[in-house]
Amino acid sequence: QLDGVRRFLGAGRLLLADDMGLGKTAQAIAACHVLWKLGRVRRGLVLVPASLKPQWLREWQMFSTAPIEIVEGGTLDRARAYRRRDGFLIANYEQALRDLPLMQRWNPALVVLDEAQRIKNWATKTAAYVKQLRPRFRLVLTGTPVENRLLDLWSLFAVAQPGLLGGQTAFKRLYNDKADP
């Protein structure tokens, strides 16, 4: 876990793919806390499946003193959350589809994606919207291995480290179009 935190803090961008139960959430919270304490991040957004929002809040409050809030409610409630000056927000992927302009204006310096297999299909609206966020720091967490499609891996890296694997067309060509069965 310490190695994962160190790698992220050193690079500022990381795809952390570990089996379930090995502490990806704890590593993410620790990294966010360090960046907050150092003053390198004043605003951070954690995108998770809706069912995990309470769990993230609970674990965050156990391991960090950085301010955090769950984005929930109707349009006005969510808009109020994005007017928060500093701190971290927990939102779910579906909210990214509705609230992307609010998220962009809020301009988080750090985005954590939990259960990032939600964006492994590069052609979905969710993946397209999440990729429009432009934070300085990016931490992508997944416990689900890439099973059948190399393009799933390309899509995850397109968020974690844009450009690292080149463009999609070049990536597919490099692997003789085996990337999209």
CSV table of C-alpha atoms in Angstrom, one decimal:
chain,number,residue,atom,x,y,z
A,1,GLN,CA,0.0,0.0,0.0
A,2,LEU,CA,2.8,2.4,0.8
A,3,ASP,CA,4.4,1.7,-2.6
A,4,GLY,CA,1.1,2.6,-4.3
A,5,VAL,CA,0.9,5.9,-2.5
A,6,ARG,CA,4.5,6.7,-3.2
A,7,ARG,CA,4.2,5.9,-6.9
A,8,PHE,CA,1.1,8.1,-7.2
A,9,LEU,CA,2.7,11.0,-5.3
A,10,GLY,CA,5.8,10.8,-7.5
A,11,ALA,CA,4.0,10.6,-10.8
A,12,GLY,CA,0.7,12.4,-10.1
A,13,ARG,CA,-1.1,9.9,-12.3
A,14,LEU,CA,-1.6,6.2,-11.7
A,15,LEU,CA,-3.7,3.3,-12.7
A,16,LEU,CA,-3.9,1.1,-9.6
A,17,ALA,CA,-5.2,-2.3,-10.5
A,18,ASP,CA,-5.3,-4.7,-7.5
A,19,ASP,CA,-7.5,-7.5,-6.4
A,20,MET,CA,-10.5,-6.6,-4.2
A,21,GLY,CA,-9.7,-6.2,-0.5
A,22,LEU,CA,-6.0,-5.1,-0.9
A,23,GLY,CA,-6.5,-1.5,0.1
A,24,LYS,CA,-7.0,0.6,-3.1
A,25,THR,CA,-9.4,2.9,-1.2
A,26,ALA,CA,-7.0,3.3,1.7
A,27,GLN,CA,-4.2,4.1,-0.7
A,28,ALA,CA,-6.3,6.7,-2.5
A,29,ILE,CA,-7.4,8.4,0.7
A,30,ALA,CA,-3.8,8.4,2.0
A,31,ALA,CA,-2.6,10.0,-1.3
A,32,CYS,CA,-5.4,12.6,-1.2
A,33,HIS,CA,-4.7,13.4,2.4
A,34,VAL,CA,-1.0,14.0,1.8
A,35,LEU,CA,-1.6,16.2,-1.2
A,36,TRP,CA,-4.2,18.2,0.9
A,37,LYS,CA,-1.8,18.6,3.8
A,38,LEU,CA,1.0,19.7,1.5
A,39,GLY,CA,-1.3,22.3,0.0
A,40,ARG,CA,-0.9,20.8,-3.5
A,41,VAL,CA,-4.6,20.0,-3.9
A,42,ARG,CA,-7.4,22.3,-2.6
A,43,ARG,CA,-10.2,20.6,-4.5
A,44,GLY,CA,-10.6,16.9,-5.3
A,45,LEU,CA,-13.4,14.8,-6.9
A,46,VAL,CA,-13.9,11.2,-6.1
A,47,LEU,CA,-16.1,9.4,-8.7
A,48,VAL,CA,-17.6,6.1,-7.5
A,49,PRO,CA,-20.6,3.9,-8.2
A,50,ALA,CA,-23.6,5.4,-6.3
A,51,SER,CA,-23.7,2.4,-3.9
A,52,LEU,CA,-20.2,3.1,-2.7
A,53,LYS,CA,-20.6,6.8,-1.7
A,54,PRO,CA,-21.5,6.1,2.0
A,55,GLN,CA,-18.6,3.6,2.3
A,56,TRP,CA,-16.1,6.1,0.8
A,57,LEU,CA,-17.3,8.8,3.2
A,58,ARG,CA,-17.0,6.5,6.2
A,59,GLU,CA,-13.5,5.3,5.3
A,60,TRP,CA,-12.4,8.9,4.4
A,61,GLN,CA,-13.5,10.1,7.9
A,62,MET,CA,-11.5,7.3,9.5
A,63,PHE,CA,-8.3,8.1,7.7
A,64,SER,CA,-8.3,11.8,6.8
A,65,THR,CA,-9.1,15.1,8.3
A,66,ALA,CA,-9.4,16.8,4.9
A,67,PRO,CA,-13.0,18.0,4.4
A,68,ILE,CA,-15.3,15.9,2.3
A,69,GLU,CA,-18.9,15.9,1.3
A,70,ILE,CA,-21.2,13.6,-0.7
A,71,VAL,CA,-22.8,15.2,-3.7
A,72,GLU,CA,-26.5,14.3,-3.6
A,73,GLY,CA,-30.0,15.6,-4.0
A,74,GLY,CA,-31.7,17.6,-6.7
A,75,THR,CA,-30.1,20.0,-9.1
A,76,LEU,CA,-29.9,22.9,-6.6
A,77,ASP,CA,-28.4,20.8,-3.9
A,78,ARG,CA,-25.7,19.4,-6.3
A,79,ALA,CA,-25.0,22.9,-7.6
A,80,ARG,CA,-24.5,24.1,-4.0
A,81,ALA,CA,-22.0,21.3,-3.4
A,82,TYR,CA,-19.9,22.4,-6.5
A,83,ARG,CA,-19.8,26.0,-5.1
A,84,ARG,CA,-17.7,24.6,-2.2
A,85,ARG,CA,-14.5,26.6,-2.1
A,86,ASP,CA,-12.1,23.9,-1.0
A,87,GLY,CA,-12.2,20.2,0.0
A,88,PHE,CA,-13.2,16.9,-1.6
A,89,LEU,CA,-16.5,15.8,-3.1
A,90,ILE,CA,-17.8,12.3,-3.6
A,91,ALA,CA,-20.0,11.9,-6.7
A,92,ASN,CA,-21.2,9.0,-8.7
A,93,TYR,CA,-20.6,8.3,-12.4
A,94,GLU,CA,-24.3,9.0,-13.3
A,95,GLN,CA,-23.8,12.5,-11.8
A,96,ALA,CA,-20.9,13.1,-14.1
A,97,LEU,CA,-23.4,12.8,-17.0
A,98,ARG,CA,-25.7,15.4,-15.5
A,99,ASP,CA,-23.2,17.7,-13.7
A,100,LEU,CA,-20.2,17.8,-16.0
A,101,PRO,CA,-20.3,21.5,-16.5
A,102,LEU,CA,-20.5,22.1,-12.8
A,103,MET,CA,-17.6,19.7,-12.2
A,104,GLN,CA,-15.5,21.5,-14.8
A,105,ARG,CA,-16.2,24.9,-13.4
A,106,TRP,CA,-15.4,23.7,-9.9
A,107,ASN,CA,-12.0,22.6,-11.5
A,108,PRO,CA,-10.8,19.9,-9.2
A,109,ALA,CA,-7.0,19.5,-9.1
A,110,LEU,CA,-7.4,15.8,-8.4
A,111,VAL,CA,-9.8,13.2,-9.6
A,112,VAL,CA,-10.0,9.7,-8.2
A,113,LEU,CA,-12.0,7.1,-10.2
A,114,ASP,CA,-13.1,4.0,-8.1
A,115,GLU,CA,-14.4,0.9,-9.9
A,116,ALA,CA,-12.9,2.4,-13.1
A,117,GLN,CA,-14.1,-0.5,-15.2
A,118,ARG,CA,-17.2,1.8,-15.6
A,119,ILE,CA,-15.1,3.7,-18.2
A,120,LYS,CA,-13.3,0.7,-19.8
A,121,ASN,CA,-15.6,0.9,-22.8
A,122,TRP,CA,-14.2,4.1,-24.5
A,123,ALA,CA,-17.4,4.5,-26.5
A,124,THR,CA,-19.8,5.0,-23.6
A,125,LYS,CA,-21.2,8.5,-22.6
A,126,THR,CA,-19.8,7.9,-19.1
A,127,ALA,CA,-16.2,7.4,-20.4
A,128,ALA,CA,-16.5,10.4,-22.8
A,129,TYR,CA,-17.7,12.7,-20.0
A,130,VAL,CA,-15.2,11.6,-17.5
A,131,LYS,CA,-12.4,12.1,-20.0
A,132,GLN,CA,-13.4,15.7,-20.3
A,133,LEU,CA,-12.3,16.4,-16.8
A,134,ARG,CA,-8.8,17.9,-16.8
A,135,PRO,CA,-7.3,17.5,-13.3
A,136,ARG,CA,-3.6,17.8,-12.6
A,137,PHE,CA,-3.6,14.6,-10.5
A,138,ARG,CA,-5.4,11.4,-11.7
A,139,LEU,CA,-5.8,8.2,-9.7
A,140,VAL,CA,-7.7,5.4,-11.4
A,141,LEU,CA,-8.7,2.4,-9.3
A,142,THR,CA,-9.9,-1.0,-10.6
A,143,GLY,CA,-10.2,-4.4,-9.1
A,144,THR,CA,-11.5,-5.9,-12.3
A,145,PRO,CA,-8.9,-7.3,-14.7
A,146,VAL,CA,-9.0,-6.6,-18.4
A,147,GLU,CA,-10.4,-9.8,-19.7
A,148,ASN,CA,-11.0,-9.7,-23.5
A,149,ARG,CA,-10.2,-6.4,-25.0
A,150,LEU,CA,-7.0,-4.5,-25.1
A,151,LEU,CA,-9.0,-1.4,-25.9
A,152,ASP,CA,-10.4,-1.6,-22.3
A,153,LEU,CA,-6.8,-1.1,-21.1
A,154,TRP,CA,-6.3,1.8,-23.6
A,155,SER,CA,-9.5,3.5,-22.3
A,156,LEU,CA,-8.4,3.3,-18.6
A,157,PHE,CA,-4.9,4.7,-19.5
A,158,ALA,CA,-6.6,7.5,-21.6
A,159,VAL,CA,-7.8,8.8,-18.3
A,160,ALA,CA,-4.9,7.9,-16.0
A,161,GLN,CA,-2.1,8.9,-18.3
A,162,PRO,CA,-3.5,10.5,-21.5
A,163,GLY,CA,-1.3,9.9,-24.5
A,164,LEU,CA,0.9,7.2,-22.8
A,165,LEU,CA,-0.4,4.4,-25.1
A,166,GLY,CA,-0.9,6.8,-28.1
A,167,GLY,CA,-4.1,7.3,-30.0
A,168,GLN,CA,-6.7,4.6,-30.3
A,169,THR,CA,-6.1,4.0,-34.0
A,170,ALA,CA,-2.3,3.7,-33.6
A,171,PHE,CA,-2.8,1.4,-30.6
A,172,LYS,CA,-5.1,-0.9,-32.6
A,173,ARG,CA,-2.7,-0.8,-35.5
A,174,LEU,CA,0.3,-1.6,-33.3
A,175,TYR,CA,-1.5,-4.7,-32.0
A,176,ASN,CA,-2.7,-5.7,-35.6
A,177,ASP,CA,-6.3,-4.8,-34.8
A,178,LYS,CA,-6.4,-7.5,-32.2
A,179,ALA,CA,-7.3,-4.8,-29.7
A,180,ASP,CA,-10.9,-4.9,-30.8
A,181,PRO,CA,-12.2,-8.5,-31.2
